[in-house]
Short mmCIF file of C-alpha atoms in Angstrom, two decimals:
data_model
loop_
_atom_site.label_atom_id
_atom_site.label_comp_id
_atom_site.label_asym_id
_atom_site.label_seq_id
_atom_site.Cartn_x
_atom_site.Cartn_y
_atom_site.Cartn_z
CA MET N 1 -74.80 -13.62 -26.33
CA GLN N 2 -73.25 -16.51 -29.13
CA LYS N 3 -71.92 -13.92 -30.84
CA ARG N 4 -69.83 -12.96 -27.63
CA LYS N 5 -68.80 -16.64 -26.84
CA LEU N 6 -67.57 -17.08 -30.79
CA VAL N 7 -65.63 -13.50 -30.72
CA ILE N 8 -64.28 -15.07 -27.11
CA ILE N 9 -63.25 -18.25 -28.55
CA ILE N 10 -61.66 -16.90 -32.17
CA GLY N 11 -59.63 -14.59 -29.84
CA THR N 12 -58.22 -17.14 -27.62
CA SER N 13 -57.77 -19.48 -30.94
CA PHE N 14 -55.48 -16.62 -32.06
CA MET N 15 -53.79 -16.16 -28.80
CA LEU N 16 -52.92 -19.49 -28.88
CA ALA N 17 -51.75 -19.98 -32.03
CA SER N 18 -49.31 -17.19 -32.09
CA CYS N 19 -47.81 -18.09 -28.57
CA GLY N 20 -46.78 -21.36 -30.52
CA ALA N 21 -45.19 -19.87 -33.31
CA ASP N 22 -41.80 -20.13 -32.25
CA SER N 23 -40.31 -23.87 -32.77
CA GLU N 24 -38.30 -25.27 -29.67
CA ALA N 25 -34.89 -24.67 -31.58
CA GLU N 26 -35.57 -20.82 -32.23
CA ILE N 27 -36.40 -20.47 -28.29
CA VAL N 28 -33.07 -22.09 -27.61
CA ASN N 29 -31.13 -20.25 -30.11
CA ASP N 30 -32.80 -17.08 -28.68
CA ILE N 31 -31.92 -18.02 -25.39
CA GLU N 32 -28.10 -18.62 -26.26
CA ALA N 33 -27.78 -15.19 -28.11
CA GLN N 34 -29.07 -13.39 -24.86
CA GLN N 35 -26.80 -15.20 -22.69
CA THR N 36 -23.61 -14.76 -25.21
CA GLU N 37 -24.84 -11.38 -25.38
CA THR N 38 -24.87 -10.54 -21.61
CA GLU N 39 -21.62 -11.70 -20.82
CA TYR N 40 -20.06 -9.53 -23.47
CA HIS N 41 -21.89 -6.40 -23.86
CA TYR N 42 -23.25 -5.94 -20.17
CA TYR N 43 -20.40 -6.76 -17.91
CA PRO N 44 -17.45 -4.58 -18.09
CA LYS N 45 -14.03 -5.99 -18.20
CA ALA N 46 -12.63 -6.60 -14.74
CA ALA N 47 -9.52 -4.40 -13.98
CA SER N 48 -6.60 -6.20 -12.70
CA ILE N 49 -5.70 -5.54 -8.93
CA ARG N 50 -2.61 -3.63 -9.93
CA ASP N 51 -4.73 -1.27 -12.25
CA GLN N 52 -6.86 -0.87 -9.16
CA ASN N 53 -4.13 0.10 -6.83
CA LYS N 54 -2.51 2.26 -8.95
CA GLU N 55 -5.81 4.54 -8.90
CA SER N 56 -6.42 4.24 -5.34
CA VAL N 57 -2.94 4.58 -3.32
CA PRO N 58 -1.90 7.83 -4.43
CA LYS N 59 -4.99 9.34 -3.03
CA TYR N 60 -5.23 7.20 -0.01
CA THR N 61 -1.78 7.93 0.74
CA ALA N 62 -2.16 11.62 0.40
CA LEU N 63 -4.96 11.23 2.82
CA GLU N 64 -3.08 9.15 5.04
CA SER N 65 -0.18 11.25 5.18
CA TYR N 66 -1.73 14.57 6.10
CA GLY N 67 -3.98 12.55 8.81
CA ASP N 68 -0.57 11.41 10.48
CA GLU N 69 0.72 15.10 10.00
CA ALA N 70 -3.08 16.35 11.44
CA GLY N 71 -3.13 13.79 14.65
CA HIS N 72 0.57 14.53 15.54
CA TYR N 73 -0.06 18.67 15.15
CA ILE N 74 -2.94 18.18 17.77
CA SER N 75 -1.30 16.15 20.22
CA GLU N 76 1.54 18.56 19.88
CA THR N 77 -0.83 21.82 20.39
CA ALA N 78 -2.86 19.98 22.84
CA THR N 79 0.51 19.48 25.13
CA ILE N 80 1.59 23.34 24.57
CA LEU N 81 -1.85 24.29 25.50
CA GLU N 82 -1.70 22.17 28.84
CA LYS N 83 1.63 23.85 29.74
CA MET N 84 -0.10 27.06 29.54
CA ALA N 85 -2.60 26.17 32.25
CA PRO N 86 -0.66 26.76 35.57
CA LEU N 87 -0.52 30.63 34.59
CA PHE N 88 -4.23 30.79 35.23
CA GLU N 89 -4.43 28.63 38.31
CA GLN N 90 -2.04 30.80 40.22
CA SER N 91 -3.34 33.71 42.82
CA THR N 92 -0.45 36.32 41.63
CA VAL N 93 0.96 36.04 38.52
CA HIS N 94 4.38 37.72 37.85
CA THR N 95 6.15 38.80 34.54
CA THR N 96 8.42 35.65 34.42
CA ASP N 97 5.38 33.60 34.41
CA VAL N 98 3.65 35.70 31.63
CA GLN N 99 6.83 35.19 29.60
CA ALA N 100 7.10 31.67 29.88
CA VAL N 101 3.46 31.27 28.47
CA LEU N 102 4.41 33.83 25.54
CA THR N 103 7.20 31.20 24.85
CA GLN N 104 4.77 28.84 24.17
CA VAL N 105 2.60 30.73 22.51
CA GLU N 106 5.39 31.27 19.83
CA GLU N 107 6.08 27.58 19.72
CA LEU N 108 2.56 26.95 19.30
CA ARG N 109 2.80 29.51 16.56
CA GLU N 110 5.77 27.67 14.86
CA LYS N 111 3.94 24.59 14.74
CA SER N 112 0.89 26.14 13.38
CA SER N 113 2.50 27.89 10.40
CA MET N 114 4.52 24.60 9.32
CA PHE N 115 0.77 22.89 9.39
CA ILE N 116 -0.96 25.29 7.56
CA ASP N 117 1.80 25.04 4.56
CA LEU N 118 1.41 21.56 4.23
CA ASN N 119 -0.73 20.44 1.01
CA ARG N 120 -4.27 19.97 2.40
CA PRO N 121 -6.80 17.49 0.73
CA GLU N 122 -10.34 18.90 0.29
CA LEU N 123 -11.96 16.48 2.75
CA PHE N 124 -9.46 18.28 5.41
CA ASP N 125 -11.42 21.99 5.07
CA GLY N 126 -13.52 21.44 8.10
CA LEU N 127 -10.44 20.90 10.30
CA HIS N 128 -8.56 23.70 8.58
CA HIS N 129 -11.47 25.98 9.49
CA VAL N 130 -11.55 25.00 12.79
CA HIS N 131 -7.85 25.44 13.26
CA LEU N 132 -8.14 28.95 12.08
CA SER N 133 -10.65 29.76 14.75
CA THR N 134 -8.26 28.39 17.20
CA LEU N 135 -5.14 30.18 16.03
CA ILE N 136 -7.83 33.45 16.27
CA GLU N 137 -8.04 32.63 20.21
CA VAL N 138 -4.43 32.05 20.32
CA ASP N 139 -3.59 35.46 19.13
CA ALA N 140 -6.13 37.39 21.05
CA LEU N 141 -4.47 35.58 24.13
CA GLU N 142 -1.06 36.76 22.90
CA ARG N 143 -2.38 40.39 22.73
CA VAL N 144 -3.56 40.14 26.19
CA LEU N 145 -0.42 38.63 27.68
CA LEU N 146 2.00 41.15 26.15
CA ASP N 147 -0.06 44.30 27.52
CA MET N 148 0.58 42.43 31.10
CA LYS N 149 3.27 44.80 33.23
CA GLU N 150 4.25 44.57 36.50
CA PRO N 151 2.29 44.58 38.85
CA ILE N 152 -0.29 42.34 37.04
CA HIS N 153 -3.95 42.93 38.06
CA PRO N 154 -5.95 39.94 38.46
CA LEU N 155 -8.93 41.45 36.14
CA GLN N 156 -5.93 40.79 33.36
CA VAL N 157 -5.39 37.64 34.38
CA THR N 158 -9.03 36.89 33.99
CA ASN N 159 -9.26 38.22 30.59
CA ALA N 160 -6.31 36.37 29.38
CA ARG N 161 -8.02 32.99 30.99
CA VAL N 162 -10.95 33.86 28.85
CA TYR N 163 -9.22 33.51 25.88
CA TYR N 164 -7.10 30.74 26.80
CA GLU N 165 -9.97 28.81 27.45
CA ASN N 166 -11.45 29.75 24.38
CA ALA N 167 -8.14 28.47 22.72
CA VAL N 168 -8.53 25.05 24.27
CA MET N 169 -12.49 24.76 23.57
CA SER N 170 -11.43 25.35 19.85
CA HIS N 171 -8.64 22.78 19.92
CA LYS N 172 -11.06 20.40 21.37
CA LEU N 173 -13.47 20.96 18.55
CA MET N 174 -10.41 20.43 16.11
CA GLU N 175 -9.79 16.97 17.95
CA ARG N 176 -13.09 16.05 17.22
CA GLU N 177 -13.65 17.12 13.77
CA TYR N 178 -10.15 15.57 13.17
CA LEU N 179 -11.59 12.20 14.26
CA SER N 180 -14.51 12.54 12.78
CA ILE N 181 -13.18 12.80 9.26
CA THR N 182 -10.48 9.90 9.98
CA GLU N 183 -13.07 7.78 11.29
CA GLU N 184 -15.26 8.31 8.19
CA LEU N 185 -12.03 7.78 5.97
CA GLY N 186 -10.85 4.77 7.83
CA ILE N 187 -7.33 6.20 8.85
CA HIS N 188 -7.74 6.52 12.38
#
């Protein structure tokens, strides 16, 4: 038992002796060296605001520019789709009514081709895919409208209405995707 106490006392004395090995001056010098090293080696040099703006502005303006164009396009095409709605609310449809809607389909197609030709940032790929599905429905609507001849049967109008409603729903999904992206980017 006494050997054990002796071993503990000797071990404790060695530990205490080793802790006091550094003088106060050495401790202060170590602390100063650590602070100097931290200041110069661990913290990167802050870039100037001008450098930061040069790096971030081109990407942001490209996204913002495409976002503005997409918003304008979605607004215009929504108006065009709304103009087509009266055809599907009539009890009797005539060839002149169908021709008016085909003119609006052509206008929508022209605006779409200009929008598709824009340089699209990768973040807007989801919007592009929904846009393509909208155009597929518009193409199907156009085919049905081109097949209509006098006298126009109500089932043909019902068939055309299905494609029209699909195009409207797909367009609403495109609007939703646009709002989601622009809100996420903060450019709404």
